[in-house]
Coordinates of N, CA and C in Angstrom, one line a residue:
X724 N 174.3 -55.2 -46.0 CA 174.0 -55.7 -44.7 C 173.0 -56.9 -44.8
X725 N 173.5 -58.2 -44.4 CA 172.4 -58.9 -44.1 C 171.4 -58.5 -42.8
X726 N 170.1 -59.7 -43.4 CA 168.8 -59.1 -43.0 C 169.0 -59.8 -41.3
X727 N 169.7 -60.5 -41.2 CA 169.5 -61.1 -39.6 C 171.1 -60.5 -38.7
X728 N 171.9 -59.2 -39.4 CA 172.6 -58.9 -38.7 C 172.3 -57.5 -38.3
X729 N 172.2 -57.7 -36.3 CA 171.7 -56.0 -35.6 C 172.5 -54.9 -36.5
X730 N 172.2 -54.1 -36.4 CA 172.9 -52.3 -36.8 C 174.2 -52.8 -35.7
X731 N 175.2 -51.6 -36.6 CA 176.0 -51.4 -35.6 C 176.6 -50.7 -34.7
X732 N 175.1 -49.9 -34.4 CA 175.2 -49.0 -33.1 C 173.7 -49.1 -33.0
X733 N 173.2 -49.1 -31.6 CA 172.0 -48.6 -31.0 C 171.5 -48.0 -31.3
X734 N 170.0 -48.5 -31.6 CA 168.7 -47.6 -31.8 C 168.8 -46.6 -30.6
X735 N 167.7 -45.6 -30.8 CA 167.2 -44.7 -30.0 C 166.7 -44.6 -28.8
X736 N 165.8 -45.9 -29.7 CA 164.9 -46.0 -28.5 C 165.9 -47.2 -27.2
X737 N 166.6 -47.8 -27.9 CA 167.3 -48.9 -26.5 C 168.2 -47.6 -25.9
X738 N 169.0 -47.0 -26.8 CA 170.0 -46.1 -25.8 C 168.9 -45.4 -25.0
X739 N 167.9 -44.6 -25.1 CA 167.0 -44.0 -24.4 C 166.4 -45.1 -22.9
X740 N 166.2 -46.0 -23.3 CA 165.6 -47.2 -22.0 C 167.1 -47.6 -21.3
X741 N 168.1 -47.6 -21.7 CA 169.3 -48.3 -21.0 C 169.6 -47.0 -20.0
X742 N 169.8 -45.6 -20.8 CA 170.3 -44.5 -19.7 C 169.0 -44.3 -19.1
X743 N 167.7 -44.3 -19.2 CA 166.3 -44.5 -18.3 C 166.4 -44.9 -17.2
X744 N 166.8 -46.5 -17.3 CA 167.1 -47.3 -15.8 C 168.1 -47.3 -15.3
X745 N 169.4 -47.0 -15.9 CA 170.8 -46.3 -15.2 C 170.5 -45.4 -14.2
X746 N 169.9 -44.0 -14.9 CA 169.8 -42.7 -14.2 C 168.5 -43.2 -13.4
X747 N 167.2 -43.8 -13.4 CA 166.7 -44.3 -12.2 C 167.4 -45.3 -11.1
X748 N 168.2 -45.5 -11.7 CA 168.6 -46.4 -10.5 C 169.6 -45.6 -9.4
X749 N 170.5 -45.0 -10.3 CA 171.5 -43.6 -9.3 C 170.8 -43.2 -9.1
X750 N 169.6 -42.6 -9.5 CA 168.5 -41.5 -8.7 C 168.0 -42.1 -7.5
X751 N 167.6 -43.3 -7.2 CA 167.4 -44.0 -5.9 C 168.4 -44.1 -5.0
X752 N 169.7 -44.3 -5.2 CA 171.2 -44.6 -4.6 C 171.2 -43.3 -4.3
X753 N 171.2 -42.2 -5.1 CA 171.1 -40.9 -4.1 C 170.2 -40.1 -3.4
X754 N 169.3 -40.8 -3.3 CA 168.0 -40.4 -2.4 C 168.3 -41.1 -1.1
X755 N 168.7 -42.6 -1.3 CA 168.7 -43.0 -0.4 C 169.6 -42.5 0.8
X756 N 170.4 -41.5 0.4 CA 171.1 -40.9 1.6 C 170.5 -39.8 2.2
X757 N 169.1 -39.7 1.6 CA 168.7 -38.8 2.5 C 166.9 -39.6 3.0
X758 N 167.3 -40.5 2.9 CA 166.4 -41.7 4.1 C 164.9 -41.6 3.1
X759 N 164.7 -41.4 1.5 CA 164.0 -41.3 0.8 C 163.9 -41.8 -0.3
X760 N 162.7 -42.7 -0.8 CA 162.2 -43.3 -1.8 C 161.8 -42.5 -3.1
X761 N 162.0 -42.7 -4.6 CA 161.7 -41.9 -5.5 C 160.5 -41.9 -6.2
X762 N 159.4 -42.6 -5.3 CA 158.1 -42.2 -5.1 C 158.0 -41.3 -4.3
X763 N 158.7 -40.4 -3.2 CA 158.3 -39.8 -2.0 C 159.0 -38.6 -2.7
X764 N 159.9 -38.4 -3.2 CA 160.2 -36.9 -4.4 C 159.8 -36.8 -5.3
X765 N 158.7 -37.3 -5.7 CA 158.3 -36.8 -6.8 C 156.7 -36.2 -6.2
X766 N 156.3 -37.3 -4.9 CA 155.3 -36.6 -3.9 C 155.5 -35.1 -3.8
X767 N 157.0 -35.0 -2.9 CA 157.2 -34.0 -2.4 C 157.0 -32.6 -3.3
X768 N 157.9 -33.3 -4.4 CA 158.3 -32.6 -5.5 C 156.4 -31.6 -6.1
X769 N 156.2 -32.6 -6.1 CA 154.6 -31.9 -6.4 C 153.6 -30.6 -5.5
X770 N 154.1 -31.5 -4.3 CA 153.3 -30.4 -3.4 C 153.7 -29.1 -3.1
X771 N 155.6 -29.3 -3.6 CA 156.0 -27.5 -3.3 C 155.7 -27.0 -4.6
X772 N 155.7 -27.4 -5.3 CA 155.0 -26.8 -7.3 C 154.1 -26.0 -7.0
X773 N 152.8 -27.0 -6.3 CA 151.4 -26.7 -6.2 C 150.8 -26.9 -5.0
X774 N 151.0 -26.2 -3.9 CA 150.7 -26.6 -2.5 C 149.5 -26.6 -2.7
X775 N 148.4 -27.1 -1.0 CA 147.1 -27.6 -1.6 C 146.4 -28.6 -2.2
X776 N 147.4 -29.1 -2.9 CA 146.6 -30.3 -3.9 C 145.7 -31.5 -2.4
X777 N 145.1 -32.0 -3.0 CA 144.2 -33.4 -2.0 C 145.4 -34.6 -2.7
X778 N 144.9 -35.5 -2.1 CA 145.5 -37.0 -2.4 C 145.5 -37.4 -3.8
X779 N 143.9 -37.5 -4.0 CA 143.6 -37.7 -4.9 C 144.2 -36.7 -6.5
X780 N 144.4 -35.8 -5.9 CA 144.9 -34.9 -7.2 C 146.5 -35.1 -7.9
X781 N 147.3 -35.6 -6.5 CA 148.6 -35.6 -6.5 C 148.8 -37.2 -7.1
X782 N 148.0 -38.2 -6.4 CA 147.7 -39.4 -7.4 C 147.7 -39.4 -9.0
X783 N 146.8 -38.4 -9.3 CA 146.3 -38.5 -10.4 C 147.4 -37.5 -11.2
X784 N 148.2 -36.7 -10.8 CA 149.7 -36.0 -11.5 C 150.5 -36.9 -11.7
X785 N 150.7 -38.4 -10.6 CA 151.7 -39.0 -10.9 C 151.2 -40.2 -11.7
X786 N 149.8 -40.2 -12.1 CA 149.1 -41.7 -12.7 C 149.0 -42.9 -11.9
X787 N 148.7 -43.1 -10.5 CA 148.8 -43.9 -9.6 C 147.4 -44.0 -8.9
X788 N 146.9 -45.3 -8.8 CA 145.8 -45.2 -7.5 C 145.9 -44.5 -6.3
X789 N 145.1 -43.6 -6.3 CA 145.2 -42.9 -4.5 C 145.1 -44.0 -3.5
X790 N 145.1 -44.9 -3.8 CA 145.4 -45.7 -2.3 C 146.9 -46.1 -2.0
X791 N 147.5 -46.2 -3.8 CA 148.9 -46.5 -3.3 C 149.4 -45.5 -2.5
X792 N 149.2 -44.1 -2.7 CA 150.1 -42.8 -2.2 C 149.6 -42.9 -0.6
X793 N 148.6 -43.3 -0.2 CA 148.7 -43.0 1.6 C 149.6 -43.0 2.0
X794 N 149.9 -44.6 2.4 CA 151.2 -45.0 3.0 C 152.8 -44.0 2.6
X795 N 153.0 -43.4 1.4 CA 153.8 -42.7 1.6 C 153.6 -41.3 1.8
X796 N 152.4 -40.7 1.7 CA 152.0 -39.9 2.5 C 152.1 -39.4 3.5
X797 N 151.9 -40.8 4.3 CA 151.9 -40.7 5.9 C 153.5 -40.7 6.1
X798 N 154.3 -41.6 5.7 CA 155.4 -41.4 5.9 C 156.2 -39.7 6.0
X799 N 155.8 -39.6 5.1 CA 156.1 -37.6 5.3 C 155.5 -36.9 5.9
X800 N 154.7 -37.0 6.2 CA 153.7 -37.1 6.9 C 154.8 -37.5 8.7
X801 N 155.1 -38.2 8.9 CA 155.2 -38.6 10.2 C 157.0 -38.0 10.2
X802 N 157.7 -37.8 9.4 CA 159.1 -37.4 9.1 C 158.4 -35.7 9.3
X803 N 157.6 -35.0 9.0 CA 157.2 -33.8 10.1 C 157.6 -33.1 8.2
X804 N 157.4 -33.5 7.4 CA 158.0 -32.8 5.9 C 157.0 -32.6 5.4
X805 N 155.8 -32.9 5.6 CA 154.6 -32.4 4.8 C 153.0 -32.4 6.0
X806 N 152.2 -31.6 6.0 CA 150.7 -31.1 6.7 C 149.8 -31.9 5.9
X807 N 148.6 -32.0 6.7 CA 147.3 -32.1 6.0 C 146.6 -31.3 6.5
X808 N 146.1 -30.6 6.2 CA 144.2 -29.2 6.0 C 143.6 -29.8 5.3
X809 N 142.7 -29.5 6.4 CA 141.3 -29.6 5.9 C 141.0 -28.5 4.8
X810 N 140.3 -29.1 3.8 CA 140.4 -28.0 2.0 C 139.2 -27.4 2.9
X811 N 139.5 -26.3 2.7 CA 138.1 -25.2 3.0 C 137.2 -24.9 2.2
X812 N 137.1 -25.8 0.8 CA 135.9 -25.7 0.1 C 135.9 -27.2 -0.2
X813 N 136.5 -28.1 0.5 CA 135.6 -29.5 0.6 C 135.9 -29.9 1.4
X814 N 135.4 -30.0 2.5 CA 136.0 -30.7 4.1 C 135.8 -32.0 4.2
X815 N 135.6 -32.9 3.2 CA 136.0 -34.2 3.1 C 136.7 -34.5 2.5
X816 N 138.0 -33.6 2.1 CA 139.5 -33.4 1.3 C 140.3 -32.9 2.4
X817 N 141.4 -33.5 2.6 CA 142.4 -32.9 3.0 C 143.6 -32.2 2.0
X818 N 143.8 -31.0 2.4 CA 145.1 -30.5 0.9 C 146.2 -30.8 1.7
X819 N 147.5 -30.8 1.0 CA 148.6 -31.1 1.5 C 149.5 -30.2 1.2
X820 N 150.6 -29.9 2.1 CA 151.7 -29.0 1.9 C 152.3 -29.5 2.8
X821 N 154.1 -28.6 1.7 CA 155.5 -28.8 2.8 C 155.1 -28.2 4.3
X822 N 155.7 -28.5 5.3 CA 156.2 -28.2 6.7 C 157.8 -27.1 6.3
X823 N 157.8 -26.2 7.1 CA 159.2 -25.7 7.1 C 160.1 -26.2 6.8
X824 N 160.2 -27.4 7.7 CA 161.5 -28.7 7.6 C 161.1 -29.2 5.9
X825 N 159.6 -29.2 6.0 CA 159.9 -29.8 4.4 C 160.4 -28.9 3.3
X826 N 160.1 -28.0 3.7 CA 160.8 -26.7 2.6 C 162.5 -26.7 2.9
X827 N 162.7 -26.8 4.1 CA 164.4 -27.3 4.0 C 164.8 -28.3 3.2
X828 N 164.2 -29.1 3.7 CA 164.0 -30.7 2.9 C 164.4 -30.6 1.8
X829 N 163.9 -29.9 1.1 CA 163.4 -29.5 -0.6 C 164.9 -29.0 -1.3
X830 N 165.5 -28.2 0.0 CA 166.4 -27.5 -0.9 C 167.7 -28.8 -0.8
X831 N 168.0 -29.6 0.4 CA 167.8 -30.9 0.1 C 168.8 -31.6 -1.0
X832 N 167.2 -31.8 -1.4 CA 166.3 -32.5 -2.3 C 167.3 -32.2 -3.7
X833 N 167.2 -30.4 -3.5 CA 167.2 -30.4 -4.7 C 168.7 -30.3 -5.1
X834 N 169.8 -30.3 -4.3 CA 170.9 -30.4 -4.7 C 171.6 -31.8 -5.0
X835 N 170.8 -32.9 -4.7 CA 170.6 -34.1 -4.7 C 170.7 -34.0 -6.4
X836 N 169.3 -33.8 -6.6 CA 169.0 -33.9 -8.1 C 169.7 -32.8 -9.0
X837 N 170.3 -31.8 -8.6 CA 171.2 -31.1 -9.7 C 172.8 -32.1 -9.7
X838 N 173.0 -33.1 -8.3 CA 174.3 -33.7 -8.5 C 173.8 -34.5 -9.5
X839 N 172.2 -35.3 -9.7 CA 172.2 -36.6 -10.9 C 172.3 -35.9 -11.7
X840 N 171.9 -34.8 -12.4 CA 171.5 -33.8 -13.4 C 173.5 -34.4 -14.2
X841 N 173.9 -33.2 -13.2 CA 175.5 -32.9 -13.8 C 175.8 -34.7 -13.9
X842 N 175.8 -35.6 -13.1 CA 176.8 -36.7 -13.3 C 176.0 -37.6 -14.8
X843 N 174.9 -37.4 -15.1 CA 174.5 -38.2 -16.4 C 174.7 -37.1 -17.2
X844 N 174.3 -36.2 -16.9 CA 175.2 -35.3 -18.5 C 175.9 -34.3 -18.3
X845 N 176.9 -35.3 -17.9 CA 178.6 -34.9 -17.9 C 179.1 -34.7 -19.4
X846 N 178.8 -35.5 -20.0 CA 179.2 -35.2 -21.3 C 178.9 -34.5 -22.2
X847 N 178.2 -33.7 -21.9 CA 177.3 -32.5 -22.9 C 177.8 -31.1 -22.5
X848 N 178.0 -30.2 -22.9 CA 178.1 -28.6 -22.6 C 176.5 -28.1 -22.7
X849 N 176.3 -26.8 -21.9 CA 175.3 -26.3 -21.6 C 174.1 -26.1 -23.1
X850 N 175.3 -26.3 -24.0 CA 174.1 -25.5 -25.1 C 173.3 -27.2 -25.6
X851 N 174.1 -28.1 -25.1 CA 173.8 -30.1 -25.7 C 172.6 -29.8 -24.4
X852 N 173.4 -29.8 -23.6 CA 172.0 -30.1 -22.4 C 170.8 -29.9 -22.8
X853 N 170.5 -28.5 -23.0 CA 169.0 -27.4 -23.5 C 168.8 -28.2 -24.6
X854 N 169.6 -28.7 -25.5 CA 169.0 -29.1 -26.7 C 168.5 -30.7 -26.5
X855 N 168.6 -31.8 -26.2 CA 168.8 -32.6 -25.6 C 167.4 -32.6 -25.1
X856 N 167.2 -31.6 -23.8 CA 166.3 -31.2 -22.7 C 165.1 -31.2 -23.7
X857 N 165.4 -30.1 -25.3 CA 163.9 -29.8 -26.1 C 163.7 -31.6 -26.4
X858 N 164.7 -32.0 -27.2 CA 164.2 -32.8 -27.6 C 163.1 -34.1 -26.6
X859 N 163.9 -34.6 -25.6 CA 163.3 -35.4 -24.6 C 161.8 -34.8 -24.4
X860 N 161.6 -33.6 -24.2 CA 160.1 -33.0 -23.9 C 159.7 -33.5 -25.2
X861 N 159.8 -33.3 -26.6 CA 159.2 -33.4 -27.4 C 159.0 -34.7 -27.9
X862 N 159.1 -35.6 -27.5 CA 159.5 -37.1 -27.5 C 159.0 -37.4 -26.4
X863 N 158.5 -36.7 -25.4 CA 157.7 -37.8 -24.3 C 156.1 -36.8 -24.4
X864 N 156.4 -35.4 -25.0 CA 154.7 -35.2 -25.1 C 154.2 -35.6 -25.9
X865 N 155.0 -36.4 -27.2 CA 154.1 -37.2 -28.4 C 153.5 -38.6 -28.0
X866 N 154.3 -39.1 -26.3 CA 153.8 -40.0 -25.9 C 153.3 -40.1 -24.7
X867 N 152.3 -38.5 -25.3 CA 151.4 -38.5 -23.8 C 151.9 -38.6 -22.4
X868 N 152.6 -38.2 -22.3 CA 153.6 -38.6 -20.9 C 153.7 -36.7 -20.0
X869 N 153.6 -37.2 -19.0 CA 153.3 -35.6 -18.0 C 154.4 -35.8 -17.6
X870 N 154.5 -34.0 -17.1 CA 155.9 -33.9 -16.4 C 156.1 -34.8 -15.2
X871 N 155.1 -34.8 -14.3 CA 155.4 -35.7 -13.4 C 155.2 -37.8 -13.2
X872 N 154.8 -37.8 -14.5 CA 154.3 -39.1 -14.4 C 155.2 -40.0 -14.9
X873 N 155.4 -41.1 -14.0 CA 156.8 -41.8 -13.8 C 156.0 -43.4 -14.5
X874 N 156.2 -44.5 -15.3 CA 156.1 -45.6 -15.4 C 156.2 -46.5 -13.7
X875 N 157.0 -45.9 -12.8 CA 157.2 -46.7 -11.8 C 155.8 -46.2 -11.3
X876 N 155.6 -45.7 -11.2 CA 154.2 -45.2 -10.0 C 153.1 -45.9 -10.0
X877 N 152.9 -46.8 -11.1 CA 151.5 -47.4 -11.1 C 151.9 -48.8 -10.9
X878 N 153.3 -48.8 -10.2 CA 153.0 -50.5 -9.6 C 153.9 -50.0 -8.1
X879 N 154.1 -48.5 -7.5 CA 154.7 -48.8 -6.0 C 153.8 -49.6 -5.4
X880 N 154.2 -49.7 -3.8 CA 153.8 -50.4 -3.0 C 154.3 -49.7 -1.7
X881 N 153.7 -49.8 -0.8 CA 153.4 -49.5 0.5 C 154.7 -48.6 1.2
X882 N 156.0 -49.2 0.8 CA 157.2 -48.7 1.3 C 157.6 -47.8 0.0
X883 N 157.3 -47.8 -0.8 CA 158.1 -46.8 -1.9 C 158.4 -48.0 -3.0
X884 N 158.3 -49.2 -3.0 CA 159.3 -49.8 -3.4 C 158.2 -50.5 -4.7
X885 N 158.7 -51.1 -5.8 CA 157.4 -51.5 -6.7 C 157.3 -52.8 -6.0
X886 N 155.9 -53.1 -6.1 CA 155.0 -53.9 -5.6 C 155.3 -55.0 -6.2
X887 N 155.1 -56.5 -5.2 CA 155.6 -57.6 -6.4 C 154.1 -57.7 -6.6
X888 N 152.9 -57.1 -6.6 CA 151.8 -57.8 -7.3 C 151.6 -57.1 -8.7
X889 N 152.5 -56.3 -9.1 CA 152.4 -55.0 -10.3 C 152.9 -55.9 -11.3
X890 N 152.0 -55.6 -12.0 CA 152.1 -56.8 -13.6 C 153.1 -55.8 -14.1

């Protein structure tokens, strides 16, 4: 093989970034039918895990400035899918949790994301999936990466949407 001709199949790491932004981008196209941004599920997604959390906490699961998460906050907030309480052991914290409707929401939610689940790995049987599944964990906790923390999150903006001032 010469030295200036590509392989002739895909590295890892490109096939890994190409089905990345595929399956993020169908993961927005099917949110979007249910009038929701994929900054606002992975909010949601957090607060039924761990009800309670403050702003600041649920910011900091997804790696994002708590100022970007208000505005979508409120938005769920105003769609009646998520509360704010006052934290009873810091009353300059509000915790957050689903609303009933947001626990409806959720279930939702979540048949949404088992249809992306099945349609990107369509081509695998149950035992590829699980294995697949170890490996991906083990390849994103070597790179420091949390369950919940998304690359998009530290440049949304006000509507869900990434911000054009995000480098």
């Amino acid at each position: 093989m010469k030295d200036n001709v590509p392989p002739a199949r895909a590295g890892n790491a490109f096939l890994l970034a190409q089905l990345g932004a595929y399956a993020a981008q169908r993961f927005a196209e099917r949110l979007a039918a249910l009038e929701l941004a994929p900054p606002q599920a992975g909010i949601l997604r957090i607060i039924a895990i761990t009800p309670g959390l403050s702003q600041q906490s649920v910011a900091q699961q997804l790696g994002t400035p708590p100022s970007r998460l208000v505005a979508l906050i409120d938005g769920l907030e105003e769609r009646g899918l998520i509360e704010r309480r006052r934290n009873p052991d810091d009353r300059r914290h509000h915790a957050l949790y689903l609303t009933e409707d947001g626990g409806r929401f959720m279930g939702r939610m979540a048949a949404v994301g088992m249809a992306h689940e099945d349609a990107i790995c369509a081509g695998l049987d149950d035992e590829e999936r699980a294995r697949l599944n170890e490996l991906l964990q083990r390849i994103a906790g070597k790179q420091g990466l949390t369950q919940f923390g998304h690359p998009g999150y530290d440049s949304i903006g006000k509507d869900g949407k990434p911000s054009k001032d995000a480098g």
